[in-house]
Amino acid sequence: MNKTAQNFLKGIIKENPVLVLVLGTCPTLATSTSVINALGMGAAATVVLLCSNVVISALRKVIPDKVRIPCYIVLIAGFVTMVQMLVKAFAPDLDKALGIYLPLIVVNCIILGRAEMFANKNKVFDSAIDALGMGVGFTLALFCMATIREVFGNGTFAGIEIPVLIDNHISILTMAPGGFFVFGLLIAAVNKFGKYKPKKKDFGCEGCPQADSCGKTSCEKEEKEAAVND
C-alpha cells in the first residue's frame, strides 16, 4: 500500500479521531441524535479540516513557531465562518439543528490537532489527504452513532419512520446517557475487534498512535529543550 493510501486510511481505521484518538467528543455526542445532523456536522468539519490543513501546510515555513497556535485558530475561524454562512444560506434547517456546535468547530480538537501534528510538518498534498481521511473517519463515526441512536431511540432513520420500532423505541438513547452508552459500546467494539489499537506501554512516542504522523519530532524537540534547561 502506497503512502497516499496509508495517509487516507489511517484516519478511518488506525487513527479514527473519535473511536481511537477520542477527539471531538462534544459534537459527536451532541449531533449524533439524528443521521441528517451527523452527516451535516461531518461534512462541515471535513471541509474546514481540508481547507485549514492545506493553508497551514502551505504557510508552515512562514508562520513563526511562537505564534503558530493563534495563527491556526485565526485561519480555522475564517473557514468556519465561511462554512457557517453557506449552511445558513443553503441549509437553514440544518443550521438550526446544529446550533452552537457549528461555530464551535473552531476549537474542535481534531482540526487543531491535525494542524499541529501533521499539516505543520508535511507537504500540501499529504496534508490534504490526511484531512480527507480524518474527515471521513469523523463522519463515519458520527453516522454509526447516529444510526444506532435514531433507529433504536426514535424509531426513524434520517427522519423516515420504521415500522414496529416507531412504536417501540428506547427514548433514553436520544438523551445524554444514551449517547455516552452508545459511544462507549463503539469504542469497546473497536478495541475488541479492531487490529489498530493505541499502545498503552508509556506516554512517549512508542505509545502514541500519532507518532507516525509527527515523525517523532515533537518528542525530540521536548528532549532537546529539557537538555538545554538542565
mmCIF file with all atom_site columns, C-alpha atoms in Angstrom:
data_model
loop_
_atom_site.group_PDB
_atom_site.id
_atom_site.type_symbol
_atom_site.label_atom_id
_atom_site.label_alt_id
_atom_site.label_comp_id
_atom_site.label_asym_id
_atom_site.label_entity_id
_atom_site.label_seq_id
_atom_site.pdbx_PDB_ins_code
_atom_site.Cartn_x
_atom_site.Cartn_y
_atom_site.Cartn_z
_atom_site.occupancy
_atom_site.B_iso_or_equiv
_atom_site.pdbx_formal_charge
_atom_site.auth_seq_id
_atom_site.auth_comp_id
_atom_site.auth_asym_id
_atom_site.auth_atom_id
_atom_site.pdbx_PDB_model_num
ATOM 1   C CA . MET A 1 1   ? 0.000   0.000  0.000  1.00 0.00 ? 1   MET A CA 1
ATOM 2   C CA . ASN A 1 2   ? 1.449   3.382  -1.034 1.00 0.00 ? 2   ASN A CA 1
ATOM 3   C CA . LYS A 1 3   ? 1.929   6.357  1.272  1.00 0.00 ? 3   LYS A CA 1
ATOM 4   C CA . THR A 1 4   ? -1.092  8.272  -0.064 1.00 0.00 ? 4   THR A CA 1
ATOM 5   C CA . ALA A 1 5   ? -3.462  5.390  0.644  1.00 0.00 ? 5   ALA A CA 1
ATOM 6   C CA . GLN A 1 6   ? -1.956  4.935  4.109  1.00 0.00 ? 6   GLN A CA 1
ATOM 7   C CA . ASN A 1 7   ? -2.413  8.641  4.924  1.00 0.00 ? 7   ASN A CA 1
ATOM 8   C CA . PHE A 1 8   ? -6.060  8.424  3.890  1.00 0.00 ? 8   PHE A CA 1
ATOM 9   C CA . LEU A 1 9   ? -6.985  5.119  5.514  1.00 0.00 ? 9   LEU A CA 1
ATOM 10  C CA . LYS A 1 10  ? -5.338  5.768  8.872  1.00 0.00 ? 10  LYS A CA 1
ATOM 11  C CA . GLY A 1 11  ? -7.938  8.453  9.638  1.00 0.00 ? 11  GLY A CA 1
ATOM 12  C CA . ILE A 1 12  ? -10.709 5.945  9.004  1.00 0.00 ? 12  ILE A CA 1
ATOM 13  C CA . ILE A 1 13  ? -9.247  2.960  10.855 1.00 0.00 ? 13  ILE A CA 1
ATOM 14  C CA . LYS A 1 14  ? -5.911  3.201  12.672 1.00 0.00 ? 14  LYS A CA 1
ATOM 15  C CA . GLU A 1 15  ? -6.251  6.790  13.904 1.00 0.00 ? 15  GLU A CA 1
ATOM 16  C CA . ASN A 1 16  ? -10.004 7.312  13.777 1.00 0.00 ? 16  ASN A CA 1
ATOM 17  C CA . PRO A 1 17  ? -10.380 10.680 15.533 1.00 0.00 ? 17  PRO A CA 1
ATOM 18  C CA . VAL A 1 18  ? -13.488 9.693  17.508 1.00 0.00 ? 18  VAL A CA 1
ATOM 19  C CA . LEU A 1 19  ? -13.210 5.978  18.249 1.00 0.00 ? 19  LEU A CA 1
ATOM 20  C CA . VAL A 1 20  ? -9.419  5.619  18.599 1.00 0.00 ? 20  VAL A CA 1
ATOM 21  C CA . LEU A 1 21  ? -7.976  9.041  19.454 1.00 0.00 ? 21  LEU A CA 1
ATOM 22  C CA . VAL A 1 22  ? -11.195 10.035 21.300 1.00 0.00 ? 22  VAL A CA 1
ATOM 23  C CA . LEU A 1 23  ? -11.228 13.625 19.976 1.00 0.00 ? 23  LEU A CA 1
ATOM 24  C CA . GLY A 1 24  ? -14.230 15.796 19.140 1.00 0.00 ? 24  GLY A CA 1
ATOM 25  C CA . THR A 1 25  ? -16.362 14.077 21.778 1.00 0.00 ? 25  THR A CA 1
ATOM 26  C CA . CYS A 1 26  ? -18.625 17.080 22.420 1.00 0.00 ? 26  CYS A CA 1
ATOM 27  C CA . PRO A 1 27  ? -20.002 17.492 18.846 1.00 0.00 ? 27  PRO A CA 1
ATOM 28  C CA . THR A 1 28  ? -20.071 13.707 18.485 1.00 0.00 ? 28  THR A CA 1
ATOM 29  C CA . LEU A 1 29  ? -22.439 13.254 21.406 1.00 0.00 ? 29  LEU A CA 1
ATOM 30  C CA . ALA A 1 30  ? -24.487 16.378 20.691 1.00 0.00 ? 30  ALA A CA 1
ATOM 31  C CA . THR A 1 31  ? -25.169 15.924 16.975 1.00 0.00 ? 31  THR A CA 1
ATOM 32  C CA . SER A 1 32  ? -25.457 12.135 16.732 1.00 0.00 ? 32  SER A CA 1
ATOM 33  C CA . THR A 1 33  ? -29.139 12.006 17.683 1.00 0.00 ? 33  THR A CA 1
ATOM 34  C CA . SER A 1 34  ? -30.060 12.280 14.003 1.00 0.00 ? 34  SER A CA 1
ATOM 35  C CA . VAL A 1 35  ? -28.413 10.843 10.892 1.00 0.00 ? 35  VAL A CA 1
ATOM 36  C CA . ILE A 1 36  ? -29.013 14.077 8.939  1.00 0.00 ? 36  ILE A CA 1
ATOM 37  C CA . ASN A 1 37  ? -27.423 16.196 11.669 1.00 0.00 ? 37  ASN A CA 1
ATOM 38  C CA . ALA A 1 38  ? -24.484 13.814 11.965 1.00 0.00 ? 38  ALA A CA 1
ATOM 39  C CA . LEU A 1 39  ? -23.772 13.877 8.232  1.00 0.00 ? 39  LEU A CA 1
ATOM 40  C CA . GLY A 1 40  ? -24.121 17.667 8.196  1.00 0.00 ? 40  GLY A CA 1
ATOM 41  C CA . MET A 1 41  ? -21.651 18.092 11.054 1.00 0.00 ? 41  MET A CA 1
ATOM 42  C CA . GLY A 1 42  ? -19.266 15.595 9.486  1.00 0.00 ? 42  GLY A CA 1
ATOM 43  C CA . ALA A 1 43  ? -19.350 17.349 6.119  1.00 0.00 ? 43  ALA A CA 1
ATOM 44  C CA . ALA A 1 44  ? -18.839 20.794 7.683  1.00 0.00 ? 44  ALA A CA 1
ATOM 45  C CA . ALA A 1 45  ? -15.912 19.596 9.810  1.00 0.00 ? 45  ALA A CA 1
ATOM 46  C CA . THR A 1 46  ? -14.343 17.837 6.816  1.00 0.00 ? 46  THR A CA 1
ATOM 47  C CA . VAL A 1 47  ? -14.462 20.985 4.668  1.00 0.00 ? 47  VAL A CA 1
ATOM 48  C CA . VAL A 1 48  ? -12.904 23.091 7.440  1.00 0.00 ? 48  VAL A CA 1
ATOM 49  C CA . LEU A 1 49  ? -10.294 20.419 8.133  1.00 0.00 ? 49  LEU A CA 1
ATOM 50  C CA . LEU A 1 50  ? -9.341  20.163 4.466  1.00 0.00 ? 50  LEU A CA 1
ATOM 51  C CA . CYS A 1 51  ? -9.070  23.925 3.920  1.00 0.00 ? 51  CYS A CA 1
ATOM 52  C CA . SER A 1 52  ? -7.162  24.572 7.148  1.00 0.00 ? 52  SER A CA 1
ATOM 53  C CA . ASN A 1 53  ? -4.725  21.693 6.585  1.00 0.00 ? 53  ASN A CA 1
ATOM 54  C CA . VAL A 1 54  ? -3.926  22.861 3.053  1.00 0.00 ? 54  VAL A CA 1
ATOM 55  C CA . VAL A 1 55  ? -3.388  26.508 4.019  1.00 0.00 ? 55  VAL A CA 1
ATOM 56  C CA . ILE A 1 56  ? -1.413  25.743 7.173  1.00 0.00 ? 56  ILE A CA 1
ATOM 57  C CA . SER A 1 57  ? 0.799   23.318 5.288  1.00 0.00 ? 57  SER A CA 1
ATOM 58  C CA . ALA A 1 58  ? 1.404   25.905 2.562  1.00 0.00 ? 58  ALA A CA 1
ATOM 59  C CA . LEU A 1 59  ? 2.334   28.531 5.171  1.00 0.00 ? 59  LEU A CA 1
ATOM 60  C CA . ARG A 1 60  ? 4.226   26.228 7.542  1.00 0.00 ? 60  ARG A CA 1
ATOM 61  C CA . LYS A 1 61  ? 7.575   27.871 6.733  1.00 0.00 ? 61  LYS A CA 1
ATOM 62  C CA . VAL A 1 62  ? 6.140   31.373 7.022  1.00 0.00 ? 62  VAL A CA 1
ATOM 63  C CA . ILE A 1 63  ? 4.215   31.183 10.308 1.00 0.00 ? 63  ILE A CA 1
ATOM 64  C CA . PRO A 1 64  ? 6.548   31.882 13.283 1.00 0.00 ? 64  PRO A CA 1
ATOM 65  C CA . ASP A 1 65  ? 6.779   28.936 15.654 1.00 0.00 ? 65  ASP A CA 1
ATOM 66  C CA . LYS A 1 66  ? 5.988   31.055 18.741 1.00 0.00 ? 66  LYS A CA 1
ATOM 67  C CA . VAL A 1 67  ? 2.600   32.219 17.420 1.00 0.00 ? 67  VAL A CA 1
ATOM 68  C CA . ARG A 1 68  ? 1.600   29.185 15.395 1.00 0.00 ? 68  ARG A CA 1
ATOM 69  C CA . ILE A 1 69  ? -1.404  28.206 17.579 1.00 0.00 ? 69  ILE A CA 1
ATOM 70  C CA . PRO A 1 70  ? -3.055  31.680 17.431 1.00 0.00 ? 70  PRO A CA 1
ATOM 71  C CA . CYS A 1 71  ? -2.423  31.730 13.675 1.00 0.00 ? 71  CYS A CA 1
ATOM 72  C CA . TYR A 1 72  ? -4.024  28.320 13.296 1.00 0.00 ? 72  TYR A CA 1
ATOM 73  C CA . ILE A 1 73  ? -7.097  29.418 15.242 1.00 0.00 ? 73  ILE A CA 1
ATOM 74  C CA . VAL A 1 74  ? -7.484  32.575 13.130 1.00 0.00 ? 74  VAL A CA 1
ATOM 75  C CA . LEU A 1 75  ? -7.273  30.572 9.892  1.00 0.00 ? 75  LEU A CA 1
ATOM 76  C CA . ILE A 1 76  ? -9.664  27.896 11.144 1.00 0.00 ? 76  ILE A CA 1
ATOM 77  C CA . ALA A 1 77  ? -12.114 30.540 12.397 1.00 0.00 ? 77  ALA A CA 1
ATOM 78  C CA . GLY A 1 78  ? -12.149 32.134 8.951  1.00 0.00 ? 78  GLY A CA 1
ATOM 79  C CA . PHE A 1 79  ? -13.014 28.845 7.250  1.00 0.00 ? 79  PHE A CA 1
ATOM 80  C CA . VAL A 1 80  ? -15.646 28.012 9.887  1.00 0.00 ? 80  VAL A CA 1
ATOM 81  C CA . THR A 1 81  ? -17.295 31.404 9.317  1.00 0.00 ? 81  THR A CA 1
ATOM 82  C CA . MET A 1 82  ? -17.472 30.759 5.572  1.00 0.00 ? 82  MET A CA 1
ATOM 83  C CA . VAL A 1 83  ? -18.928 27.285 6.075  1.00 0.00 ? 83  VAL A CA 1
ATOM 84  C CA . GLN A 1 84  ? -21.469 28.609 8.576  1.00 0.00 ? 84  GLN A CA 1
ATOM 85  C CA . MET A 1 85  ? -22.597 31.330 6.158  1.00 0.00 ? 85  MET A CA 1
ATOM 86  C CA . LEU A 1 86  ? -23.016 28.750 3.375  1.00 0.00 ? 86  LEU A CA 1
ATOM 87  C CA . VAL A 1 87  ? -25.019 26.432 5.643  1.00 0.00 ? 87  VAL A CA 1
ATOM 88  C CA . LYS A 1 88  ? -27.264 29.302 6.754  1.00 0.00 ? 88  LYS A CA 1
ATOM 89  C CA . ALA A 1 89  ? -27.865 30.297 3.144  1.00 0.00 ? 89  ALA A CA 1
ATOM 90  C CA . PHE A 1 90  ? -28.491 26.870 1.606  1.00 0.00 ? 90  PHE A CA 1
ATOM 91  C CA . ALA A 1 91  ? -29.493 24.639 4.548  1.00 0.00 ? 91  ALA A CA 1
ATOM 92  C CA . PRO A 1 92  ? -31.163 26.808 7.213  1.00 0.00 ? 92  PRO A CA 1
ATOM 93  C CA . ASP A 1 93  ? -32.863 23.822 8.857  1.00 0.00 ? 93  ASP A CA 1
ATOM 94  C CA . LEU A 1 94  ? -29.515 22.097 9.314  1.00 0.00 ? 94  LEU A CA 1
ATOM 95  C CA . ASP A 1 95  ? -28.047 25.325 10.692 1.00 0.00 ? 95  ASP A CA 1
ATOM 96  C CA . LYS A 1 96  ? -30.807 25.488 13.315 1.00 0.00 ? 96  LYS A CA 1
ATOM 97  C CA . ALA A 1 97  ? -30.383 21.819 14.176 1.00 0.00 ? 97  ALA A CA 1
ATOM 98  C CA . LEU A 1 98  ? -26.604 22.062 14.673 1.00 0.00 ? 98  LEU A CA 1
ATOM 99  C CA . GLY A 1 99  ? -26.911 25.329 16.589 1.00 0.00 ? 99  GLY A CA 1
ATOM 100 C CA . ILE A 1 100 ? -23.849 26.378 18.573 1.00 0.00 ? 100 ILE A CA 1
ATOM 101 C CA . TYR A 1 101 ? -21.922 23.253 17.582 1.00 0.00 ? 101 TYR A CA 1
ATOM 102 C CA . LEU A 1 102 ? -21.335 24.536 14.052 1.00 0.00 ? 102 LEU A CA 1
ATOM 103 C CA . PRO A 1 103 ? -19.317 27.644 15.081 1.00 0.00 ? 103 PRO A CA 1
ATOM 104 C CA . LEU A 1 104 ? -17.614 25.577 17.792 1.00 0.00 ? 104 LEU A CA 1
ATOM 105 C CA . ILE A 1 105 ? -15.778 23.707 15.019 1.00 0.00 ? 105 ILE A CA 1
ATOM 106 C CA . VAL A 1 106 ? -13.190 26.477 15.517 1.00 0.00 ? 106 VAL A CA 1
ATOM 107 C CA . VAL A 1 107 ? -11.965 24.798 18.702 1.00 0.00 ? 107 VAL A CA 1
ATOM 108 C CA . ASN A 1 108 ? -12.540 21.210 17.581 1.00 0.00 ? 108 ASN A CA 1
ATOM 109 C CA . CYS A 1 109 ? -9.593  19.144 18.850 1.00 0.00 ? 109 CYS A CA 1
ATOM 110 C CA . ILE A 1 110 ? -9.463  17.137 15.624 1.00 0.00 ? 110 ILE A CA 1
ATOM 111 C CA . ILE A 1 111 ? -8.843  20.176 13.427 1.00 0.00 ? 111 ILE A CA 1
ATOM 112 C CA . LEU A 1 112 ? -6.322  21.851 15.733 1.00 0.00 ? 112 LEU A CA 1
ATOM 113 C CA . GLY A 1 113 ? -4.648  18.510 16.385 1.00 0.00 ? 113 GLY A CA 1
ATOM 114 C CA . ARG A 1 114 ? -4.111  17.710 12.701 1.00 0.00 ? 114 ARG A CA 1
ATOM 115 C CA . ALA A 1 115 ? -2.834  21.240 12.066 1.00 0.00 ? 115 ALA A CA 1
ATOM 116 C CA . GLU A 1 116 ? -0.226  20.848 14.819 1.00 0.00 ? 116 GLU A CA 1
ATOM 117 C CA . MET A 1 117 ? 0.668   17.168 14.346 1.00 0.00 ? 117 MET A CA 1
ATOM 118 C CA . PHE A 1 118 ? 0.530   16.793 10.566 1.00 0.00 ? 118 PHE A CA 1
ATOM 119 C CA . ALA A 1 119 ? -0.054  19.883 8.405  1.00 0.00 ? 119 ALA A CA 1
ATOM 120 C CA . ASN A 1 120 ? 2.677   21.813 10.200 1.00 0.00 ? 120 ASN A CA 1
ATOM 121 C CA . LYS A 1 121 ? 5.230   19.146 9.253  1.00 0.00 ? 121 LYS A CA 1
ATOM 122 C CA . ASN A 1 122 ? 4.156   17.812 5.844  1.00 0.00 ? 122 ASN A CA 1
ATOM 123 C CA . LYS A 1 123 ? 3.584   18.958 2.264  1.00 0.00 ? 123 LYS A CA 1
ATOM 124 C CA . VAL A 1 124 ? 0.291   20.333 0.965  1.00 0.00 ? 124 VAL A CA 1
ATOM 125 C CA . PHE A 1 125 ? -0.833  17.207 -0.900 1.00 0.00 ? 125 PHE A CA 1
ATOM 126 C CA . ASP A 1 126 ? -0.112  14.864 2.008  1.00 0.00 ? 126 ASP A CA 1
ATOM 127 C CA . SER A 1 127 ? -1.880  17.267 4.385  1.00 0.00 ? 127 SER A CA 1
ATOM 128 C CA . ALA A 1 128 ? -4.945  17.340 2.121  1.00 0.00 ? 128 ALA A CA 1
ATOM 129 C CA . ILE A 1 129 ? -5.100  13.532 2.013  1.00 0.00 ? 129 ILE A CA 1
ATOM 130 C CA . ASP A 1 130 ? -4.690  13.367 5.795  1.00 0.00 ? 130 ASP A CA 1
ATOM 131 C CA . ALA A 1 131 ? -7.535  15.873 6.226  1.00 0.00 ? 131 ALA A CA 1
ATOM 132 C CA . LEU A 1 132 ? -9.838  13.886 3.935  1.00 0.00 ? 132 LEU A CA 1
ATOM 133 C CA . GLY A 1 133 ? -9.085  10.651 5.795  1.00 0.00 ? 133 GLY A CA 1
ATOM 134 C CA . MET A 1 134 ? -9.687  12.227 9.187  1.00 0.00 ? 134 MET A CA 1
ATOM 135 C CA . GLY A 1 135 ? -12.860 13.928 7.930  1.00 0.00 ? 135 GLY A CA 1
ATOM 136 C CA . VAL A 1 136 ? -14.260 10.703 6.510  1.00 0.00 ? 136 VAL A CA 1
ATOM 137 C CA . GLY A 1 137 ? -13.350 8.851  9.720  1.00 0.00 ? 137 GLY A CA 1
ATOM 138 C CA . PHE A 1 138 ? -15.089 11.508 11.817 1.00 0.00 ? 138 PHE A CA 1
ATOM 139 C CA . THR A 1 139 ? -18.174 11.425 9.582  1.00 0.00 ? 139 THR A CA 1
ATOM 140 C CA . LEU A 1 140 ? -18.373 7.614  9.639  1.00 0.00 ? 140 LEU A CA 1
ATOM 141 C CA . ALA A 1 141 ? -18.119 7.542  13.431 1.00 0.00 ? 141 ALA A CA 1
ATOM 142 C CA . LEU A 1 142 ? -20.904 10.135 13.695 1.00 0.00 ? 142 LEU A CA 1
ATOM 143 C CA . PHE A 1 143 ? -23.010 8.208  11.184 1.00 0.00 ? 143 PHE A CA 1
ATOM 144 C CA . CYS A 1 144 ? -22.653 4.927  13.111 1.00 0.00 ? 144 CYS A CA 1
ATOM 145 C CA . MET A 1 145 ? -23.576 6.568  16.398 1.00 0.00 ? 145 MET A CA 1
ATOM 146 C CA . ALA A 1 146 ? -26.484 8.488  14.874 1.00 0.00 ? 146 ALA A CA 1
ATOM 147 C CA . THR A 1 147 ? -27.847 5.393  13.140 1.00 0.00 ? 147 THR A CA 1
ATOM 148 C CA . ILE A 1 148 ? -27.971 3.401  16.386 1.00 0.00 ? 148 ILE A CA 1
ATOM 149 C CA . ARG A 1 149 ? -29.384 6.277  18.430 1.00 0.00 ? 149 ARG A CA 1
ATOM 150 C CA . GLU A 1 150 ? -32.010 7.374  15.905 1.00 0.00 ? 150 GLU A CA 1
ATOM 151 C CA . VAL A 1 151 ? -33.159 3.910  14.806 1.00 0.00 ? 151 VAL A CA 1
ATOM 152 C CA . PHE A 1 152 ? -33.494 2.426  18.300 1.00 0.00 ? 152 PHE A CA 1
ATOM 153 C CA . GLY A 1 153 ? -34.050 5.649  20.213 1.00 0.00 ? 153 GLY A CA 1
ATOM 154 C CA . ASN A 1 154 ? -36.539 7.382  17.920 1.00 0.00 ? 154 ASN A CA 1
ATOM 155 C CA . GLY A 1 155 ? -37.781 4.633  15.608 1.00 0.00 ? 155 GLY A CA 1
ATOM 156 C CA . THR A 1 156 ? -36.726 6.518  12.477 1.00 0.00 ? 156 THR A CA 1
ATOM 157 C CA . PHE A 1 157 ? -33.816 6.671  10.026 1.00 0.00 ? 157 PHE A CA 1
ATOM 158 C CA . ALA A 1 158 ? -32.998 10.070 8.525  1.00 0.00 ? 158 ALA A CA 1
ATOM 159 C CA . GLY A 1 159 ? -36.498 11.141 9.550  1.00 0.00 ? 159 GLY A CA 1
ATOM 160 C CA . ILE A 1 160 ? -38.209 8.169  7.881  1.00 0.00 ? 160 ILE A CA 1
ATOM 161 C CA . GLU A 1 161 ? -40.398 6.158  10.252 1.00 0.00 ? 161 GLU A CA 1
ATOM 162 C CA . ILE A 1 162 ? -39.528 2.472  10.698 1.00 0.00 ? 162 ILE A CA 1
ATOM 163 C CA . PRO A 1 163 ? -42.458 0.096  11.270 1.00 0.00 ? 163 PRO A CA 1
ATOM 164 C CA . VAL A 1 164 ? -42.588 -1.590 14.695 1.00 0.00 ? 164 VAL A CA 1
ATOM 165 C CA . LEU A 1 165 ? -39.649 0.451  16.030 1.00 0.00 ? 165 LEU A CA 1
ATOM 166 C CA . ILE A 1 166 ? -41.594 3.719  15.774 1.00 0.00 ? 166 ILE A CA 1
ATOM 167 C CA . ASP A 1 167 ? -43.951 2.417  18.489 1.00 0.00 ? 167 ASP A CA 1
ATOM 168 C CA . ASN A 1 168 ? -41.308 0.542  20.499 1.00 0.00 ? 168 ASN A CA 1
ATOM 169 C CA . HIS A 1 169 ? -38.301 2.861  20.630 1.00 0.00 ? 169 HIS A CA 1
ATOM 170 C CA . ILE A 1 170 ? -35.916 3.358  23.559 1.00 0.00 ? 170 ILE A CA 1
ATOM 171 C CA . SER A 1 171 ? -36.133 7.092  24.188 1.00 0.00 ? 171 SER A CA 1
ATOM 172 C CA . ILE A 1 172 ? -33.125 7.262  26.516 1.00 0.00 ? 172 ILE A CA 1
ATOM 173 C CA . LEU A 1 173 ? -30.810 6.572  23.561 1.00 0.00 ? 173 LEU A CA 1
ATOM 174 C CA . THR A 1 174 ? -31.566 10.045 22.207 1.00 0.00 ? 174 THR A CA 1
ATOM 175 C CA . MET A 1 175 ? -30.589 11.603 25.547 1.00 0.00 ? 175 MET A CA 1
ATOM 176 C CA . ALA A 1 176 ? -27.148 12.249 27.035 1.00 0.00 ? 176 ALA A CA 1
ATOM 177 C CA . PRO A 1 177 ? -26.892 8.936  28.967 1.00 0.00 ? 177 PRO A CA 1
ATOM 178 C CA . GLY A 1 178 ? -27.812 7.004  25.829 1.00 0.00 ? 178 GLY A CA 1
ATOM 179 C CA . GLY A 1 179 ? -25.212 8.932  23.844 1.00 0.00 ? 179 GLY A CA 1
ATOM 180 C CA . PHE A 1 180 ? -22.457 8.004  26.290 1.00 0.00 ? 180 PHE A CA 1
ATOM 181 C CA . PHE A 1 181 ? -23.668 4.397  26.314 1.00 0.00 ? 181 PHE A CA 1
ATOM 182 C CA . VAL A 1 182 ? -23.530 4.045  22.506 1.00 0.00 ? 182 VAL A CA 1
ATOM 183 C CA . PHE A 1 183 ? -20.216 5.914  22.388 1.00 0.00 ? 183 PHE A CA 1
ATOM 184 C CA . GLY A 1 184 ? -18.721 3.510  24.920 1.00 0.00 ? 184 GLY A CA 1
ATOM 185 C CA . LEU A 1 185 ? -20.043 0.475  23.038 1.00 0.00 ? 185 LEU A CA 1
ATOM 186 C CA . LEU A 1 186 ? -18.481 1.614  19.758 1.00 0.00 ? 186 LEU A CA 1
ATOM 187 C CA . ILE A 1 187 ? -15.118 2.339  21.383 1.00 0.00 ? 187 ILE A CA 1
ATOM 188 C CA . ALA A 1 188 ? -15.217 -1.057 23.098 1.00 0.00 ? 188 ALA A CA 1
ATOM 189 C CA . ALA A 1 189 ? -16.038 -2.744 19.783 1.00 0.00 ? 189 ALA A CA 1
ATOM 190 C CA . VAL A 1 190 ? -13.121 -1.013 18.040 1.00 0.00 ? 190 VAL A CA 1
ATOM 191 C CA . ASN A 1 191 ? -10.737 -2.004 20.838 1.00 0.00 ? 191 ASN A CA 1
ATOM 192 C CA . LYS A 1 192 ? -12.005 -5.576 20.851 1.00 0.00 ? 192 LYS A CA 1
ATOM 193 C CA . PHE A 1 193 ? -12.222 -6.349 17.146 1.00 0.00 ? 193 PHE A CA 1
ATOM 194 C CA . GLY A 1 194 ? -10.031 -3.712 15.520 1.00 0.00 ? 194 GLY A CA 1
ATOM 195 C CA . LYS A 1 195 ? -6.472  -4.538 14.522 1.00 0.00 ? 195 LYS A CA 1
ATOM 196 C CA . TYR A 1 196 ? -5.311  -0.996 15.247 1.00 0.00 ? 196 TYR A CA 1
ATOM 197 C CA . LYS A 1 197 ? -5.419  -0.182 18.948 1.00 0.00 ? 197 LYS A CA 1
ATOM 198 C CA . PRO A 1 198 ? -3.317  2.547  20.581 1.00 0.00 ? 198 PRO A CA 1
ATOM 199 C CA . LYS A 1 199 ? -0.434  1.160  22.608 1.00 0.00 ? 199 LYS A CA 1
ATOM 200 C CA . LYS A 1 200 ? -0.591  1.615  26.363 1.00 0.00 ? 200 LYS A CA 1
ATOM 201 C CA . LYS A 1 201 ? 3.018   0.977  27.306 1.00 0.00 ? 201 LYS A CA 1
ATOM 202 C CA . ASP A 1 202 ? 4.065   4.536  28.019 1.00 0.00 ? 202 ASP A CA 1
ATOM 203 C CA . PHE A 1 203 ? 3.413   8.182  27.240 1.00 0.00 ? 203 PHE A CA 1
ATOM 204 C CA . GLY A 1 204 ? 6.339   8.556  24.810 1.00 0.00 ? 204 GLY A CA 1
ATOM 205 C CA . CYS A 1 205 ? 6.434   8.129  21.052 1.00 0.00 ? 205 CYS A CA 1
ATOM 206 C CA . GLU A 1 206 ? 6.233   4.344  21.374 1.00 0.00 ? 206 GLU A CA 1
ATOM 207 C CA . GLY A 1 207 ? 2.806   4.557  22.984 1.00 0.00 ? 207 GLY A CA 1
ATOM 208 C CA . CYS A 1 208 ? 1.435   7.389  20.850 1.00 0.00 ? 208 CYS A CA 1
ATOM 209 C CA . PRO A 1 209 ? -0.957  6.487  17.983 1.00 0.00 ? 209 PRO A CA 1
ATOM 210 C CA . GLN A 1 210 ? 0.082   9.668  16.120 1.00 0.00 ? 210 GLN A CA 1
ATOM 211 C CA . ALA A 1 211 ? 3.829   9.006  16.253 1.00 0.00 ? 211 ALA A CA 1
ATOM 212 C CA . ASP A 1 212 ? 3.953   8.155  12.542 1.00 0.00 ? 212 ASP A CA 1
ATOM 213 C CA . SER A 1 213 ? 2.230   11.429 11.621 1.00 0.00 ? 213 SER A CA 1
ATOM 214 C CA . CYS A 1 214 ? 4.559   13.759 13.505 1.00 0.00 ? 214 CYS A CA 1
ATOM 215 C CA . GLY A 1 215 ? 7.694   11.784 12.711 1.00 0.00 ? 215 GLY A CA 1
ATOM 216 C CA . LYS A 1 216 ? 8.512   11.836 16.459 1.00 0.00 ? 216 LYS A CA 1
ATOM 217 C CA . THR A 1 217 ? 9.694   15.436 16.061 1.00 0.00 ? 217 THR A CA 1
ATOM 218 C CA . SER A 1 218 ? 7.590   16.676 18.997 1.00 0.00 ? 218 SER A CA 1
ATOM 219 C CA . CYS A 1 219 ? 9.265   14.303 21.453 1.00 0.00 ? 219 CYS A CA 1
ATOM 220 C CA . GLU A 1 220 ? 12.721  15.119 20.084 1.00 0.00 ? 220 GLU A CA 1
ATOM 221 C CA . LYS A 1 221 ? 12.017  18.834 20.483 1.00 0.00 ? 221 LYS A CA 1
ATOM 222 C CA . GLU A 1 222 ? 10.931  18.356 24.091 1.00 0.00 ? 222 GLU A CA 1
ATOM 223 C CA . GLU A 1 223 ? 14.017  16.290 24.863 1.00 0.00 ? 223 GLU A CA 1
ATOM 224 C CA . LYS A 1 224 ? 16.300  18.988 23.424 1.00 0.00 ? 224 LYS A CA 1
ATOM 225 C CA . GLU A 1 225 ? 14.532  21.730 25.398 1.00 0.00 ? 225 GLU A CA 1
ATOM 226 C CA . ALA A 1 226 ? 14.813  19.675 28.599 1.00 0.00 ? 226 ALA A CA 1
ATOM 227 C CA . ALA A 1 227 ? 18.525  19.119 27.973 1.00 0.00 ? 227 ALA A CA 1
ATOM 228 C CA . VAL A 1 228 ? 19.095  22.852 27.459 1.00 0.00 ? 228 VAL A CA 1
ATOM 229 C CA . ASN A 1 229 ? 17.193  23.744 30.632 1.00 0.00 ? 229 ASN A CA 1
ATOM 230 C CA . ASP A 1 230 ? 19.224  21.219 32.627 1.00 0.00 ? 230 ASP A CA 1
#
